[in-house]
Short mmCIF file of C-alpha atoms and ligand atoms in Angstrom, two decimals:
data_model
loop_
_atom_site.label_atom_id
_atom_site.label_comp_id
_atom_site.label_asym_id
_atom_site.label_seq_id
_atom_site.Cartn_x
_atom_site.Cartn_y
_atom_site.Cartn_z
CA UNK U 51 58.55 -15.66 148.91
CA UNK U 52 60.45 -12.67 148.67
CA UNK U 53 60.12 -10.58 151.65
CA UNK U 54 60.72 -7.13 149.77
CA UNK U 55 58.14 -4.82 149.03
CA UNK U 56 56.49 -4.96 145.34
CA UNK U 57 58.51 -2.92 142.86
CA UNK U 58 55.64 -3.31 140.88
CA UNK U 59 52.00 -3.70 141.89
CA UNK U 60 49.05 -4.65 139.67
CA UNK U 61 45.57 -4.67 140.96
CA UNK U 62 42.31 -5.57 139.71
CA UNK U 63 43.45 -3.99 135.89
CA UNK U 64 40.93 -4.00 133.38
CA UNK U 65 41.57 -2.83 129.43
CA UNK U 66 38.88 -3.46 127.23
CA UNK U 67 38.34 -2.41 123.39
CA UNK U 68 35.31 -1.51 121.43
CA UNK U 69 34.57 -5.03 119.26
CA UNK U 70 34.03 -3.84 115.43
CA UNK U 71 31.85 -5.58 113.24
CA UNK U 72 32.53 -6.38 109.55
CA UNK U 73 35.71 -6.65 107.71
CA UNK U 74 39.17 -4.30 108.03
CA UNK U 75 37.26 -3.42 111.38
CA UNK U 76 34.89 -0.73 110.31
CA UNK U 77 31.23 -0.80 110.79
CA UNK U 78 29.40 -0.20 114.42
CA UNK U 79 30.94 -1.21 117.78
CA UNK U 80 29.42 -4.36 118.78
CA UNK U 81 30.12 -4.17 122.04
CA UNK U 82 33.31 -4.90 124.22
CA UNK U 83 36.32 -7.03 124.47
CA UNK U 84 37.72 -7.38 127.57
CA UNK U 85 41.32 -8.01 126.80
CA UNK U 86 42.40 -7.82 130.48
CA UNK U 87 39.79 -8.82 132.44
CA UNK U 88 40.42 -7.69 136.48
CA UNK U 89 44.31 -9.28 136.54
CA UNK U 90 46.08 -8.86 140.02
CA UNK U 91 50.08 -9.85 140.44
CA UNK U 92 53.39 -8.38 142.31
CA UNK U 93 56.64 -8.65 140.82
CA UNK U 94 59.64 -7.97 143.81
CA UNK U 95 62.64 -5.80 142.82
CA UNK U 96 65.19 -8.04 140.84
CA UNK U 97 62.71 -10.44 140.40
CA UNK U 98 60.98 -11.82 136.93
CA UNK U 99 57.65 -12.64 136.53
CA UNK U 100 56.58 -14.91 133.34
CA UNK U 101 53.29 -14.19 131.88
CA UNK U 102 52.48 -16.85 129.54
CA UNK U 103 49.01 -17.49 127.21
CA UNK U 104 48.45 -18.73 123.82
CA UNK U 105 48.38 -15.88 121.40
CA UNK U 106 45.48 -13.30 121.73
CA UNK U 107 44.85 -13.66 125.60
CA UNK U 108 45.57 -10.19 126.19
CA UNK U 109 49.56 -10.21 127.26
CA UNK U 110 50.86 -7.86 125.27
CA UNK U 111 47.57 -5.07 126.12
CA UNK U 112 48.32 -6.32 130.08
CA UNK U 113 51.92 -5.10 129.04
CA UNK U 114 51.19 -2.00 127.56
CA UNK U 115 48.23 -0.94 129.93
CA UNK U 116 50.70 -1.51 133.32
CA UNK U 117 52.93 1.38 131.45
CA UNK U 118 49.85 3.44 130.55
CA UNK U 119 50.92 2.98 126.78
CA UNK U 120 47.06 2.34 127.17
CA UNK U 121 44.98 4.04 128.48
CA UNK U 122 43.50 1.36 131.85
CA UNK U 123 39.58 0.85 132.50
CA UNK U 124 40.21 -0.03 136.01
CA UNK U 125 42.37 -1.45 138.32
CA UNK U 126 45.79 0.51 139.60
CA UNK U 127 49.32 -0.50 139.38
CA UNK U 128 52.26 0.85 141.21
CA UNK U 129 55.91 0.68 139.89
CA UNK U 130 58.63 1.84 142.12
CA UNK U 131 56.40 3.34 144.76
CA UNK U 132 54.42 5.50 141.82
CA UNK U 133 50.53 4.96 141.21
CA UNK U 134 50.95 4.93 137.28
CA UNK U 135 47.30 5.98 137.02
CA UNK U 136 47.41 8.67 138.53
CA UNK U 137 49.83 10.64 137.47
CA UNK U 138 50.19 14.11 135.61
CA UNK U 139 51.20 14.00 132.23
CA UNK U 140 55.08 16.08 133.44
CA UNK U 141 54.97 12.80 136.17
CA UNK U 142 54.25 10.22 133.85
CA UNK U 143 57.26 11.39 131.62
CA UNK U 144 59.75 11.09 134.82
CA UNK U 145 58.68 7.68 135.37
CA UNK U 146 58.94 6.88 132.22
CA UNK U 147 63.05 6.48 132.56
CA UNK U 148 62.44 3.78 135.27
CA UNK U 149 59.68 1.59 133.10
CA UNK U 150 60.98 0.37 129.71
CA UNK U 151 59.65 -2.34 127.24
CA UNK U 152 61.30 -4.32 124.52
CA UNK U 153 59.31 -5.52 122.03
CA UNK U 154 59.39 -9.02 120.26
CA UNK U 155 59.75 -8.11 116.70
CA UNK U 156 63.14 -5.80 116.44
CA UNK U 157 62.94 -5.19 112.95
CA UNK U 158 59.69 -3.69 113.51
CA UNK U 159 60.15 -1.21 116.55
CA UNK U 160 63.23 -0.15 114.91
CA UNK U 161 63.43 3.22 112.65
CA UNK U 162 64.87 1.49 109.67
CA UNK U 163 66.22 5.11 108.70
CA UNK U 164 67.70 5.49 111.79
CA UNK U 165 72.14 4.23 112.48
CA UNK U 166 72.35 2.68 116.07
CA UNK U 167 73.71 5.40 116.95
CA UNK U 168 70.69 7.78 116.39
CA UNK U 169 68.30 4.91 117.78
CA UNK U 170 70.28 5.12 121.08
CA UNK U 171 70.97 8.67 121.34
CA UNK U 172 67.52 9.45 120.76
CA UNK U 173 66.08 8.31 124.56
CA UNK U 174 69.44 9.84 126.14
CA UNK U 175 67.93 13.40 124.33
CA UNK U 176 64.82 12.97 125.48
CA UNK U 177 65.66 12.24 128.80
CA UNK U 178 68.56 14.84 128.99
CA UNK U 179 70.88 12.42 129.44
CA UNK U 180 74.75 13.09 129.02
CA UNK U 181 74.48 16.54 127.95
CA UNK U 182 77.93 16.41 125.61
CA UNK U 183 78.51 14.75 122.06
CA UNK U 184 81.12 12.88 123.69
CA UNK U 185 78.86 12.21 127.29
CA UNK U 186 76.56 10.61 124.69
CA UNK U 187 79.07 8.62 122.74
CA UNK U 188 80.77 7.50 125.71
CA UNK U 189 77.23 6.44 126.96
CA UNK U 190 76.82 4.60 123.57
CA UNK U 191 79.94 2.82 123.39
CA UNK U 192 79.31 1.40 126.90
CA UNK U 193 75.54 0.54 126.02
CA UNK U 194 76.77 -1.33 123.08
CA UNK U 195 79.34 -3.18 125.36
CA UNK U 196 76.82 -4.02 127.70
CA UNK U 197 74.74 -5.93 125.17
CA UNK U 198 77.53 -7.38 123.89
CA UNK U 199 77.84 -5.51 120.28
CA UNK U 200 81.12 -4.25 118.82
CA UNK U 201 81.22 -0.21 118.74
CA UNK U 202 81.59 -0.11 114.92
CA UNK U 203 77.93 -1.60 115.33
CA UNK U 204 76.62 2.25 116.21
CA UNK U 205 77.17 3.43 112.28
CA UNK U 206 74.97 0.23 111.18
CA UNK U 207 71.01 0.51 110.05
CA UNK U 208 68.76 -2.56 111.15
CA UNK U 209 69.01 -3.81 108.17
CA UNK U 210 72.69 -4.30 108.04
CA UNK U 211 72.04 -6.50 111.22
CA UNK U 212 71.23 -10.19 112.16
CA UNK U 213 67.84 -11.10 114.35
CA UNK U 214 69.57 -11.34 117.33
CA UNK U 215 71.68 -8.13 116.78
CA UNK U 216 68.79 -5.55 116.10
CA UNK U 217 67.15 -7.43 119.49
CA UNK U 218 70.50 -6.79 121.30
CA UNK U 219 69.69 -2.94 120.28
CA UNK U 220 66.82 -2.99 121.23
CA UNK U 221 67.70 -4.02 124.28
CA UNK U 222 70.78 -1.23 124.43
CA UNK U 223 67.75 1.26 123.59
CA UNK U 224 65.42 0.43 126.47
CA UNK U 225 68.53 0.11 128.74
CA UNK U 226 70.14 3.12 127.89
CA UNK U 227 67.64 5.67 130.44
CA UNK U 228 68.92 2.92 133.51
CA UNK U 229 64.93 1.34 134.09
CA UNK U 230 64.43 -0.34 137.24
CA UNK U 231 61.43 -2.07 135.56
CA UNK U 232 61.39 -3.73 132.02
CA UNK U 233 58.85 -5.55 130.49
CA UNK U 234 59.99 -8.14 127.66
CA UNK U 235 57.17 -8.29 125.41
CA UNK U 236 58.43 -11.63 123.84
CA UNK U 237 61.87 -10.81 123.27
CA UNK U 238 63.09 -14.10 121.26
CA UNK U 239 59.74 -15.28 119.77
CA UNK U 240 61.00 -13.89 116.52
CA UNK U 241 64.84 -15.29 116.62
CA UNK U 242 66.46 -18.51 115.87
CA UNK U 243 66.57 -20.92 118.59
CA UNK U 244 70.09 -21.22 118.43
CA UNK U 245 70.00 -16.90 118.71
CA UNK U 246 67.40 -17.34 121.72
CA UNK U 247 69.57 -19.01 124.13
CA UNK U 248 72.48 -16.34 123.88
CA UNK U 249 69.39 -13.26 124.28
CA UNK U 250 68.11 -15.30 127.24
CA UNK U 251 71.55 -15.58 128.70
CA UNK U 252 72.29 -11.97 128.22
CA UNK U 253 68.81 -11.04 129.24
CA UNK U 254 70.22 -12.91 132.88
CA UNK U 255 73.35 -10.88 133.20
CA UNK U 256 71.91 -7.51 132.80
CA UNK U 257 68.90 -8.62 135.32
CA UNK U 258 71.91 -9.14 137.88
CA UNK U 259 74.13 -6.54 137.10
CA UNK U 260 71.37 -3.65 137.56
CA UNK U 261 69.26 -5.70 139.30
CA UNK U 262 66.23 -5.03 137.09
CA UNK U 263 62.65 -6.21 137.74
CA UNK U 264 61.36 -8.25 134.73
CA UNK U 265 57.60 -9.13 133.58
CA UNK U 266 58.75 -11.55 131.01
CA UNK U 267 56.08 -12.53 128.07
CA UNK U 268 55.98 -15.35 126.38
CA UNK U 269 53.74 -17.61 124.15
CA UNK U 270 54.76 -21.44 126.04
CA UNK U 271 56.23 -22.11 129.29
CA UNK U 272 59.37 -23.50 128.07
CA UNK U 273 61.23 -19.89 126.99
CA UNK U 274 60.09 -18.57 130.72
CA UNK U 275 61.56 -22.28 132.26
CA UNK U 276 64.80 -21.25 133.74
CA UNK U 277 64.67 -17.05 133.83
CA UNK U 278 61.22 -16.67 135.67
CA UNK U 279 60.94 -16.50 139.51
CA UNK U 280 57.41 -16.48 139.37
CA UNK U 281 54.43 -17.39 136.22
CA UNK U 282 51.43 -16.47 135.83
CA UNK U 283 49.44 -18.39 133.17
CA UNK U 284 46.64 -16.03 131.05
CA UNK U 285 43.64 -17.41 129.41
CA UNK U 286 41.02 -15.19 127.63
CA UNK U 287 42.37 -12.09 129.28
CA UNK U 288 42.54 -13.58 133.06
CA UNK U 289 45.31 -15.13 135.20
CA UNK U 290 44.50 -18.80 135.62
CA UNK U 291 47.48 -19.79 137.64
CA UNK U 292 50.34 -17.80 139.11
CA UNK U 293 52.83 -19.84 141.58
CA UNK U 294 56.82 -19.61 142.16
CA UNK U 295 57.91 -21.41 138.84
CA UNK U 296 59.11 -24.61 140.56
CA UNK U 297 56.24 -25.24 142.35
CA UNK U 298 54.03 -24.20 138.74
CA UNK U 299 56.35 -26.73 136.93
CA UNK U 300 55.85 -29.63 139.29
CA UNK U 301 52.87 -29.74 140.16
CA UNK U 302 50.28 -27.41 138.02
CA UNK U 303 46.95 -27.19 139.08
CA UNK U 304 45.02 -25.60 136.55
CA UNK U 305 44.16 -28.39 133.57
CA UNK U 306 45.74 -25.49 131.45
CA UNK U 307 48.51 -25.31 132.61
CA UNK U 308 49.10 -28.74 132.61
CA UNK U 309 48.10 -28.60 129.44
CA UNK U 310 50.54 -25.88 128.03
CA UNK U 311 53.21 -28.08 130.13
CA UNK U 312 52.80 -31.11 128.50
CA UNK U 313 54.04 -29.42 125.59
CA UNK U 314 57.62 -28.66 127.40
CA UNK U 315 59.88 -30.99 126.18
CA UNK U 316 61.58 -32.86 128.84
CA UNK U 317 65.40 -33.38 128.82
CA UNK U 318 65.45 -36.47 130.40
CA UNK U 319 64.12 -39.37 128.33
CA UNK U 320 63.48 -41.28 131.14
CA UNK U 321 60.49 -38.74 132.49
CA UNK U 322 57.56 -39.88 130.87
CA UNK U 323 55.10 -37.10 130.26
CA UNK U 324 51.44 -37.27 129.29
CA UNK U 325 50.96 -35.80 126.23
CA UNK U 326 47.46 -33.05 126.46
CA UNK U 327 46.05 -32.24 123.59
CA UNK U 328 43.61 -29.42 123.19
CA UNK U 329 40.99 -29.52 121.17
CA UNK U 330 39.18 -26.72 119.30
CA UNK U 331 40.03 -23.27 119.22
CA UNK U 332 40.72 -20.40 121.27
CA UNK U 333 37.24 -19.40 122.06
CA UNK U 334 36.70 -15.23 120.38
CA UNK U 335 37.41 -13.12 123.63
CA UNK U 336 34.39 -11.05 121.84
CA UNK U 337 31.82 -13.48 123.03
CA UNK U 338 33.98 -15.85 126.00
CA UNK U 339 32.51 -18.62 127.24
CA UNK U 340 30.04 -18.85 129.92
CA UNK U 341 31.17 -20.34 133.68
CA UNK U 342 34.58 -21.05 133.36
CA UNK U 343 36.25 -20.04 130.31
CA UNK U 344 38.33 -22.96 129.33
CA UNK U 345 35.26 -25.21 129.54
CA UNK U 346 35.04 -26.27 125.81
CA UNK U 347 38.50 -26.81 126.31
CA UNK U 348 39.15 -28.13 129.27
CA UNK U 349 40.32 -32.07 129.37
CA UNK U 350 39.41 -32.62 133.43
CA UNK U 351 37.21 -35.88 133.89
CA UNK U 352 35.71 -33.93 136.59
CA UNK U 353 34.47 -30.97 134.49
CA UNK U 354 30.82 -31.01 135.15
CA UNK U 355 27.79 -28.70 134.72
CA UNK U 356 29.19 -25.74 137.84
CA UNK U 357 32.41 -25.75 135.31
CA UNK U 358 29.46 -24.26 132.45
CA UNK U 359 27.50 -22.20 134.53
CA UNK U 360 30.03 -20.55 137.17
CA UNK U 361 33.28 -18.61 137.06
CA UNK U 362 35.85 -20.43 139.18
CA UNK U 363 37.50 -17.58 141.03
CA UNK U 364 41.68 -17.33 141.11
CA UNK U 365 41.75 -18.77 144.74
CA UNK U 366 44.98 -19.83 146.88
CA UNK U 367 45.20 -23.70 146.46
CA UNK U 368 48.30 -24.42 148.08
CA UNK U 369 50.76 -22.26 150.01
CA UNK U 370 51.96 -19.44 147.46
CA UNK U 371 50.24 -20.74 144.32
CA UNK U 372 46.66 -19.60 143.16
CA UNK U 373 44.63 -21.45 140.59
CA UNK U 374 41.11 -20.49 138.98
CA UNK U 375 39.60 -24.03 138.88
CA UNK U 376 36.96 -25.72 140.50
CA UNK U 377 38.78 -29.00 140.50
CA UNK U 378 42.18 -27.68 141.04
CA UNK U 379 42.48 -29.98 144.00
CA UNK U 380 41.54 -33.49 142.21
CA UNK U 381 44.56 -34.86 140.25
CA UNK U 382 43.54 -35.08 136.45
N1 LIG D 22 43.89 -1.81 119.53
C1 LIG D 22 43.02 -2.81 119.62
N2 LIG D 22 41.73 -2.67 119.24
C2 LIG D 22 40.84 -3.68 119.34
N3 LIG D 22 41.15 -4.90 119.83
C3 LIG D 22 42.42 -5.13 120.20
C4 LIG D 22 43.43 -4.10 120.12
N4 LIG D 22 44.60 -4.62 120.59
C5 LIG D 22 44.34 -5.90 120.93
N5 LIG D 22 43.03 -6.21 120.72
C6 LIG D 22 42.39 -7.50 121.02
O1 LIG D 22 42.64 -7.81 122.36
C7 LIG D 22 42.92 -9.19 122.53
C8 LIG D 22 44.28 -9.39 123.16
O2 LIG D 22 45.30 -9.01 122.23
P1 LIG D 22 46.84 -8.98 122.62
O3 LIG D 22 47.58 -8.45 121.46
O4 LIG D 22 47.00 -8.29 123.91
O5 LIG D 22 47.17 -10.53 122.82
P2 LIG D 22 48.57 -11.27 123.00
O6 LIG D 22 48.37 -12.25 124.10
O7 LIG D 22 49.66 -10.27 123.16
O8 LIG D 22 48.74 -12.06 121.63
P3 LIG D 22 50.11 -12.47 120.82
O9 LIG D 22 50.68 -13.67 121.55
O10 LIG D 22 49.61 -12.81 119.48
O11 LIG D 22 51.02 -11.29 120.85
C9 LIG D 22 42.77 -9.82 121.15
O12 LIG D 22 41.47 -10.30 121.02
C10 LIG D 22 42.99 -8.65 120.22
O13 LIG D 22 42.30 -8.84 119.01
S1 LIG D 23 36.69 -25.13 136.43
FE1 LIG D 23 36.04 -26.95 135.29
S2 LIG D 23 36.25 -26.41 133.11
FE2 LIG D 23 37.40 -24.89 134.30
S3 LIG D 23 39.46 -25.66 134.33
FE3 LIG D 23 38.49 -26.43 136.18
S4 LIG D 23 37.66 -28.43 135.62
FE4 LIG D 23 38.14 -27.37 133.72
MG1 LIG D 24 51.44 -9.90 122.09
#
């Protein structure tokens, strides 16, 4: 373990959203969803945590609600010594430069009337940032550098660039107000897998050079594989494992994890893997199952009657890694 104090703290964070009945969401609330449902992790400075969960367990709202994008239900969460929840609205702003997000569909959370240029000058404004044109366009040509985009690239609109080039502005854009904390909401879900590996790789080099703090989403544990120091694996808004990632690639102890990792696939065609397959679907987070959530799911041969009737908690099963399963000990 890393003997540093947290740059970022989450404790006990709740988010939930009124559930809406009937179609294009009108109609009466029918009660709540509990998107993030009490989720607890550190993440130490330099370090990258992978949060990984099929889509719809809640990563994106545990994302948005650690940089108050969202408004929190309860819990707390510290980044870089500041108690996010707490703060005044002047605060919030200030802390803003030092917590940054990038977001998994480029096209998307770029203006597509907006050059790279105006895209990356617009944070450095907002900020106060380089207070010259040519502070600013010196700033610009070295954020373009840095992601590893020609400078003729700042006169460009998103649409005049590839996948991986609007993500590699994106990533200039949340870079350019220096974060010490970045959240990668999915970064290369949406690119080519022969684009992913070059975003991953650059992803690495920035991490070192600024020595930024990553909480690194992603849909399946292979994308997290090599850049994450720690995972934590999310099921129906709650962390079901968390462990240093060699020890959670090894030996996983929650059935989903192992699960989600026998979908990996293995370089070596020696390794033999068993092949889980899970049946049925994600259960609606509007009405979760009862006991342990993955029940339905879940493909232990131990899974009895306790598994129906009550919640396993997230417990420490073996030295650094927590699992929330009644069986976690019993090979499956
Ligand atoms: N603004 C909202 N209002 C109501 N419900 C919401 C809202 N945002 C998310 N939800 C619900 O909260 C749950 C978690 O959604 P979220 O987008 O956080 O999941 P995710 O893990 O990021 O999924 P994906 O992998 O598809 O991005 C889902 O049931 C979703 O329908
Ligand atoms: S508590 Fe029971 S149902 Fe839940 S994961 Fe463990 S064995 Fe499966
Ligand atoms: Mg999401």
């Amino acid at each position: 373990m890393n003997e540093a104090a947290p740059l970022v703290i989450v404790e006990d964070l709740v988010k939930q959203f009124p559930a809406r009945r009937g179609l294009w969401g009108f109609g009466r609330p029918r009660g709540m969803v509990r998107a993030v449902d009490h989720v607890s992790f550190r993440i130490a400075p330099g370090q990258t945590l992978g949060l990984v969960g099929e889509s719809g367990c809640g990563k994106s709202t545990l994302a948005r609600t650690v940089l108050r994008l969202l408004e929190p239900d309860g819990g707390r969460v510290v980044v870089d010594g500041a108690d996010v929840f707490a703060l005044r609205p002047a605060e919030l702003r200030a802390l803003r430069r030092r917590m940054q997000i990038v977001f998994q569909d480029p096209y998307g959370s770029l203006n597509p009337r907006m050059t790279v240029r105006q895209t990356l000058v617009e944070p450095l404004v907002i900020h106060r940032l380089g207070r010259t044109g040519a502070a600013r366009e010196s700033r610009i040509a070295a954020l373009l550098e840095e992601v590893g985009l020609d400078r003729q690239f700042a006169a460009s609109y998103p649409h005049e660039l590839s996948g991986g080039q609007r993500q590699r502005v994106g990533i200039a854009r949340a870079l350019s107000v220096e974060p010490t904390f970045l959240v990668l909401d999915e970064p290369v879900s949406a690119l080519d897998v022969s684009v992913q590996a070059q975003v991953l790789n650059l992803l690495s080099d920035l991490q070192q050079r600024h020595h930024l703090t990553y909480l690194f989403i992603a849909h399946d544990l292979a994308v997290v594989k090599y850049s994450a120091d720690h995972v934590a694996v999310m099921y129906l808004g709650k962390i079901v494992e968390l462990a240093p990632a060699p020890v959670l690639y090894k030996s996983p102890r929650h059935p989903y994890t192992k699960s989600l990792l026998s979908a990996v696939p293995v370089p070596d065609p020696r390794v033999e893997r068993q092949r889980i397959v899970l049946t049925g679907d994600v259960p609606s987070p509007m009405s979760p199952p009862s006991g342990c959530p993955f029940h339905p799911r879940c493909p232990h041969p131990k899974k009895d009657a306790r598994c129906r009737t009550e919640l396993p908690a997230l417990r420490q099963v073996a030295p650094a890694q927590l699992a929330a399963c009644h069986f976690a000990e019993d090979p499956m």
